[in-house]
Coordinates of C-alpha atoms and ligand atoms in Angstrom, one line a residue:
M784 CA 157.9 148.0 34.6
L785 CA 158.8 151.5 35.7
R786 CA 159.2 152.5 32.1
G787 CA 155.7 151.2 31.2
A788 CA 154.2 152.9 34.2
F789 CA 155.6 156.3 33.1
I790 CA 154.6 155.8 29.5
R791 CA 151.1 155.1 30.6
L792 CA 151.2 158.2 32.8
S793 CA 152.4 160.2 29.8
E794 CA 149.1 159.3 28.1
S795 CA 146.8 160.0 31.1
P796 CA 144.9 163.4 30.9
R797 CA 144.3 163.3 34.7
A798 CA 147.9 162.8 35.6
Q799 CA 148.8 165.5 33.1
A800 CA 146.3 168.0 34.7
F801 CA 147.8 167.2 38.1
V802 CA 151.4 167.6 37.0
L803 CA 150.8 170.8 35.0
R804 CA 149.2 172.5 38.1
N805 CA 152.2 171.5 40.2
G806 CA 154.8 174.3 40.3
L807 CA 157.5 172.0 41.7
A808 CA 157.0 169.5 38.8
R809 CA 157.2 172.3 36.3
R810 CA 160.6 173.3 37.7
A811 CA 161.7 169.6 37.8
A812 CA 160.8 169.3 34.1
R813 CA 163.3 172.1 33.3
R814 CA 166.1 169.6 33.6
F815 CA 165.0 168.1 30.3
V816 CA 163.0 170.9 28.7
A817 CA 164.7 174.2 27.8
G818 CA 161.6 176.3 28.8
E819 CA 158.2 177.1 27.4
T820 CA 159.2 180.0 25.1
L821 CA 161.1 180.2 21.8
A822 CA 163.5 182.7 23.4
E823 CA 164.4 180.0 26.0
G824 CA 164.9 177.3 23.4
I825 CA 167.2 179.6 21.4
A826 CA 169.1 180.6 24.5
A827 CA 169.7 176.9 25.2
A828 CA 170.9 176.2 21.7
R829 CA 173.3 179.1 21.9
E830 CA 174.7 177.7 25.2
I831 CA 175.1 174.2 23.6
N832 CA 176.9 175.8 20.7
R833 CA 179.2 177.6 23.1
A834 CA 180.0 174.3 24.7
G835 CA 181.2 173.0 21.3
C836 CA 178.1 171.0 20.4
H837 CA 175.6 171.2 17.6
A838 CA 171.9 171.6 18.4
S839 CA 168.5 170.4 17.2
L840 CA 165.4 172.3 18.4
N841 CA 162.1 170.6 18.9
Y842 CA 158.8 172.5 19.6
L843 CA 157.0 170.2 22.0
G844 CA 153.6 168.7 20.9
E845 CA 152.2 165.5 19.7
K846 CA 148.9 163.8 18.7
T847 CA 147.3 167.0 17.6
T848 CA 143.6 166.6 16.9
S849 CA 142.7 170.0 15.4
R850 CA 143.8 171.4 12.1
G851 CA 144.2 174.9 13.7
E852 CA 146.6 173.5 16.3
A853 CA 148.6 171.7 13.6
E854 CA 148.9 174.8 11.5
G855 CA 149.9 176.8 14.6
A856 CA 152.7 174.3 15.2
A857 CA 153.9 174.5 11.6
E858 CA 154.0 178.3 11.9
R859 CA 156.0 178.0 15.1
Y860 CA 158.5 175.8 13.2
V861 CA 158.8 178.4 10.5
E862 CA 159.5 181.0 13.2
I863 CA 162.1 178.8 14.7
L864 CA 163.8 178.3 11.3
R865 CA 163.9 182.1 10.7
T866 CA 165.3 182.7 14.2
I867 CA 168.0 180.0 13.7
T868 CA 169.1 181.7 10.4
G869 CA 168.9 185.2 11.9
E870 CA 170.9 184.3 15.0
R871 CA 173.4 182.2 12.9
L872 CA 173.0 179.2 15.2
D873 CA 174.6 175.8 14.6
C874 CA 171.2 174.2 14.9
N875 CA 168.7 172.1 12.9
L876 CA 165.1 171.1 13.6
S877 CA 163.3 168.0 14.8
I878 CA 159.6 167.7 14.1
K879 CA 156.9 165.2 15.0
L880 CA 154.3 164.3 12.3
S881 CA 151.5 163.6 14.8
Q882 CA 151.9 167.2 16.0
L883 CA 151.4 168.3 12.4
G884 CA 148.2 166.4 11.9
L885 CA 149.3 163.0 10.5
A886 CA 146.3 161.4 12.3
I887 CA 143.9 164.0 10.9
A888 CA 144.9 163.4 7.3
A889 CA 148.2 162.4 5.8
G890 CA 147.8 164.9 2.9
F891 CA 147.1 167.8 5.3
A892 CA 150.3 167.0 7.4
E893 CA 152.3 166.7 4.2
G894 CA 151.3 170.2 3.1
L895 CA 152.5 171.6 6.5
V896 CA 155.8 169.6 6.3
R897 CA 156.4 170.9 2.8
R898 CA 156.0 174.4 4.0
I899 CA 158.5 173.8 6.8
L900 CA 161.0 172.1 4.5
E901 CA 160.8 175.0 1.9
V902 CA 161.7 177.5 4.6
A903 CA 164.4 175.2 5.9
R904 CA 165.9 174.7 2.5
S905 CA 166.2 178.4 1.8
G906 CA 168.2 178.7 5.1
Q907 CA 170.1 175.5 4.4
I908 CA 168.8 173.9 7.5
F909 CA 168.3 170.2 7.9
V910 CA 165.0 168.8 9.3
R911 CA 164.6 165.5 11.1
I912 CA 161.3 163.7 11.4
D913 CA 161.2 162.1 14.8
M914 CA 159.7 158.6 14.9
E915 CA 156.7 158.0 17.1
E916 CA 154.5 154.9 17.9
A917 CA 154.9 151.8 15.7
A918 CA 151.5 152.4 14.1
L919 CA 152.9 155.7 12.6
V920 CA 156.1 154.1 11.1
T921 CA 154.5 153.1 7.7
P922 CA 152.7 156.5 7.2
T923 CA 155.9 158.4 8.2
L924 CA 158.1 156.5 5.8
A925 CA 155.5 156.9 3.0
L926 CA 155.3 160.7 3.6
W927 CA 159.1 160.9 3.7
R928 CA 159.4 159.0 0.4
R929 CA 157.0 161.4 -1.4
L930 CA 159.0 164.4 -0.1
W931 CA 162.3 162.8 -1.1
Q932 CA 161.1 162.0 -4.6
D933 CA 160.1 165.6 -4.9
G934 CA 163.7 166.7 -4.2
F935 CA 163.5 167.5 -0.5
T936 CA 166.8 166.0 0.5
N937 CA 167.1 168.2 3.6
V938 CA 164.9 165.8 5.5
G939 CA 166.0 162.8 7.6
L940 CA 164.4 160.0 9.5
V941 CA 164.7 158.1 12.8
I942 CA 164.9 154.3 13.1
Q943 CA 164.0 152.6 16.4
A944 CA 166.1 149.5 17.1
Y945 CA 163.4 147.9 19.3
L946 CA 161.1 147.3 16.3
Y947 CA 161.4 143.9 14.5
R948 CA 160.8 145.7 11.2
S949 CA 163.8 148.1 11.5
P950 CA 166.5 146.0 9.8
A951 CA 164.3 145.7 6.7
D952 CA 163.5 149.5 6.8
V953 CA 167.2 150.3 7.1
E954 CA 168.0 148.0 4.1
A955 CA 165.4 149.8 2.1
L956 CA 166.6 153.3 3.1
V957 CA 170.4 153.0 3.2
G958 CA 171.0 153.3 -0.5
T959 CA 168.9 156.4 -0.9
G960 CA 171.3 158.8 0.8
V961 CA 168.9 159.8 3.6
R962 CA 170.4 160.7 6.9
I963 CA 169.2 158.3 9.7
R964 CA 169.2 158.8 13.4
L965 CA 169.3 155.5 15.3
V966 CA 167.6 155.3 18.7
K967 CA 166.5 152.4 20.9
G968 CA 162.8 153.4 20.9
A969 CA 160.9 155.3 23.5
Y970 CA 157.2 154.1 23.3
L971 CA 155.4 151.2 24.9
E972 CA 155.0 148.6 22.1
P973 CA 153.6 145.1 22.3
P974 CA 155.9 142.1 22.0
S975 CA 154.3 141.4 18.6
V976 CA 156.1 144.4 17.1
A977 CA 159.1 145.2 19.4
Y978 CA 161.7 143.4 21.5
P979 CA 160.5 143.4 25.1
R980 CA 163.9 142.6 26.6
K981 CA 166.7 145.2 26.9
E982 CA 169.4 142.8 25.9
D983 CA 167.7 142.2 22.6
V984 CA 167.1 145.9 22.0
D985 CA 170.8 146.5 22.7
A986 CA 171.9 143.7 20.3
A987 CA 169.6 145.1 17.6
Y988 CA 171.0 148.6 18.2
R989 CA 174.6 147.4 17.8
A990 CA 173.7 145.6 14.5
L991 CA 171.9 148.6 13.0
A992 CA 174.7 151.0 14.1
T993 CA 177.2 148.8 12.4
L994 CA 175.2 148.7 9.2
L995 CA 174.6 152.5 9.2
L996 CA 178.2 153.4 10.0
R997 CA 179.3 151.1 7.2
R998 CA 176.8 151.9 4.5
G999 CA 174.7 154.9 5.7
T1000 CA 175.0 158.6 5.0
Y1001 CA 176.2 160.7 8.0
P1002 CA 174.3 158.5 10.5
A1003 CA 173.4 159.9 13.9
I1004 CA 174.1 157.5 16.8
A1005 CA 171.5 158.8 19.4
T1006 CA 172.1 157.2 22.8
H1007 CA 173.4 157.9 26.3
D1008 CA 174.5 154.3 26.6
P1009 CA 178.3 154.1 27.0
Q1010 CA 178.3 150.6 25.6
M1011 CA 176.5 151.6 22.4
I1012 CA 178.9 154.6 22.1
A1013 CA 181.9 152.4 22.5
H1014 CA 180.5 150.0 19.9
A1015 CA 180.0 152.8 17.4
R1016 CA 183.5 154.2 18.0
G1017 CA 184.9 150.7 17.5
V1018 CA 183.1 150.3 14.2
A1019 CA 184.0 153.7 12.9
Q1020 CA 187.7 153.0 13.7
A1021 CA 187.6 149.6 12.1
E1022 CA 186.0 151.1 9.0
S1023 CA 188.4 154.1 8.9
L1024 CA 185.3 156.4 9.1
A1025 CA 186.5 159.8 10.2
P1026 CA 184.7 161.6 13.1
S1027 CA 183.3 164.0 10.5
G1028 CA 181.4 161.1 8.9
F1029 CA 178.8 160.6 11.6
E1030 CA 177.5 162.3 14.8
F1031 CA 176.5 161.3 18.3
Q1032 CA 173.2 162.7 19.6
M1033 CA 172.0 163.1 23.1
I1034 CA 169.1 164.7 24.9
Y1035 CA 169.2 168.1 26.6
G1036 CA 170.0 167.7 30.3
V1037 CA 171.2 164.1 30.0
R1038 CA 174.9 163.1 30.4
R1039 CA 176.2 166.6 29.8
D1040 CA 179.6 165.3 30.9
L1041 CA 179.6 162.7 28.1
Q1042 CA 178.4 165.2 25.6
Q1043 CA 181.3 167.5 26.4
S1044 CA 184.0 164.8 26.6
L1045 CA 183.0 163.4 23.2
A1046 CA 183.0 166.9 21.7
R1047 CA 186.4 167.6 23.2
E1048 CA 187.7 164.4 21.6
G1049 CA 186.7 165.8 18.2
F1050 CA 183.4 164.0 17.7
N1051 CA 180.4 165.7 16.4
V1052 CA 177.8 165.8 19.2
R1053 CA 174.3 167.2 18.6
V1054 CA 172.0 167.9 21.6
Y1055 CA 168.2 167.6 21.1
I1056 CA 166.6 170.6 22.8
P1057 CA 162.9 170.5 23.4
F1058 CA 160.9 173.6 24.4
G1059 CA 157.3 174.6 24.5
E1060 CA 154.2 174.5 26.7
Q1061 CA 153.4 170.8 26.0
W1062 CA 156.3 169.3 27.9
Y1063 CA 154.3 166.8 29.9
P1064 CA 154.4 163.5 27.8
Y1065 CA 158.0 164.2 26.9
F1066 CA 159.0 164.7 30.5
M1067 CA 157.2 161.5 31.6
R1068 CA 159.0 159.4 28.9
R1069 CA 162.3 160.7 30.1
L1070 CA 161.5 159.8 33.7
G1071 CA 160.6 156.3 32.7
E1072 CA 163.9 155.7 31.0
R1073 CA 165.9 155.7 34.1
P1074 CA 164.9 155.1 37.8
A1075 CA 167.8 157.4 38.8
N1076 CA 166.0 160.3 37.0
V1077 CA 163.0 159.8 39.2
L1078 CA 165.1 159.7 42.4
F1079 CA 167.0 162.8 41.2
I1080 CA 163.7 164.7 40.7
L1081 CA 162.2 163.4 43.9
R1082 CA 165.3 164.5 45.9
S1083 CA 165.2 168.0 44.4
L1084 CA 161.5 168.3 45.0
I1085 CA 161.9 167.2 48.6
A1086 CA 164.8 169.6 49.1
E1087 CA 162.7 172.5 47.7
W1088 CA 159.7 171.5 49.7
R1089 CA 161.7 171.6 53.0
Ligands
FAD2279 C1 168.8 162.8 20.3 C2 167.8 161.7 20.6 C3 166.6 161.7 19.8 C4 165.6 160.8 20.1 N1 164.6 160.7 19.2 C5 163.7 159.6 19.4 C6 162.7 159.4 18.4 O1 162.5 160.1 17.4 N2 161.8 158.3 18.7 C7 162.0 157.5 19.7 O2 161.2 156.5 19.9 N3 162.9 157.7 20.7 C8 163.8 158.7 20.5 N4 164.8 158.9 21.4 C9 164.8 158.2 22.7 C10 165.4 156.8 22.6 O3 164.6 156.0 21.9 C11 165.6 156.2 24.0 O4 164.4 156.1 24.7 C12 166.5 157.0 24.9 O5 167.6 157.6 24.3 C13 167.1 156.1 26.1 O6 167.9 155.1 25.5 P1 169.5 155.1 25.6 O7 170.0 154.6 24.3 O8 169.9 156.5 25.9 O9 169.9 154.1 26.7 P2 169.1 153.3 27.8 O10 169.0 151.8 27.4 O11 167.9 153.9 28.3 O12 170.2 153.4 29.0 C14 171.4 152.7 28.9 C15 172.5 153.5 29.7 O13 172.6 154.8 29.2 C16 172.8 155.7 30.3 N5 171.6 156.6 30.4 C17 170.5 156.5 29.8 N6 169.6 157.5 30.1 C18 170.3 158.2 31.0 C19 170.0 159.4 31.8 N7 168.8 160.0 31.7 N8 170.9 159.9 32.6 C20 172.1 159.3 32.7 N9 172.5 158.2 32.1 C21 171.6 157.7 31.2 C22 172.9 154.9 31.5 O14 174.3 154.5 31.7 C23 172.1 153.6 31.2 O15 172.4 152.5 31.9 C24 165.8 159.8 21.2 C25 167.0 159.9 21.9 C26 168.0 160.8 21.7 C27 169.2 160.7 22.5

């Protein structure tokens, strides 16, 4: 219920205007967002590398409606790639197709993604296409397939365990060699397309993690859920899959203790670091994922207010 309320708030322009004006909320968002500038994103990636983890930078933005804005985001990604190379960071990129104009025209978005991938390829940097609402899954997979067939193998995908279609998508993808990040799914989907109950999402996550660890290519187990992590570790051990054969991924600001302890044990841990001015929808989705996050933010806001 709380999750749904926050996802609806993430789509409300009025709530957005209110939160963006509120200095305390901006500071609270900093727990999950590295900052608004590229320099802040890069500084966070450097710190994550120093702590023994890999990084993935994301320039915040989604559902872009103007070509100019989408082109601006693509240029920003190119700038990020050049900075990663220049600073020799252990860092890749995560992008969202709706930010690059997928809803304007798929061909237009594809042109921008190709430009990003070319620059990434020249710096040997991997690019992950985040997965968004269920309605965008088919166009995202279609765009990825065209890129893959044209030889862009430095691009990976995300599969959301809550979608009923995901086992079939994974079966179709697993033999291609594409790197897949497995997540539970962060959007509000109707029961006609996604499991509404957490137990079912968790069961689907376990099944897909098993499949990817057995037959996938360097899968990314992206979760903060200790039970999912224990499951993945068990499968990897049973399959004699070395820790170098997969990675765990977590979000900036969430379970830093777990990130560090897994890294110390010798697992690859990648931290997803978002930055940029358009942090509002991302921040709201993170709050909705865990009531404790809301309490944490409220407590710090009250403490500051006093
Ligand atoms: C690296 C990364 C990339 C992602 N990319 C996408 C994407 O492209 N598309 C998409 O739809 N979703 C994406 N997500 C979000 C994902 O779908 C989930 O919404 C999010 O990860 C929460 O699910 P969970 O697996 O962490 O566990 P949940 O089921 O939310 O929580 C299970 C348990 O995990 C722990 N936990 C979870 N969150 C927290 C927290 N904030 N603080 C402390 N403990 C916590 C708690 O013990 C909790 O009981 C991504 C997530 C990660 C980590």
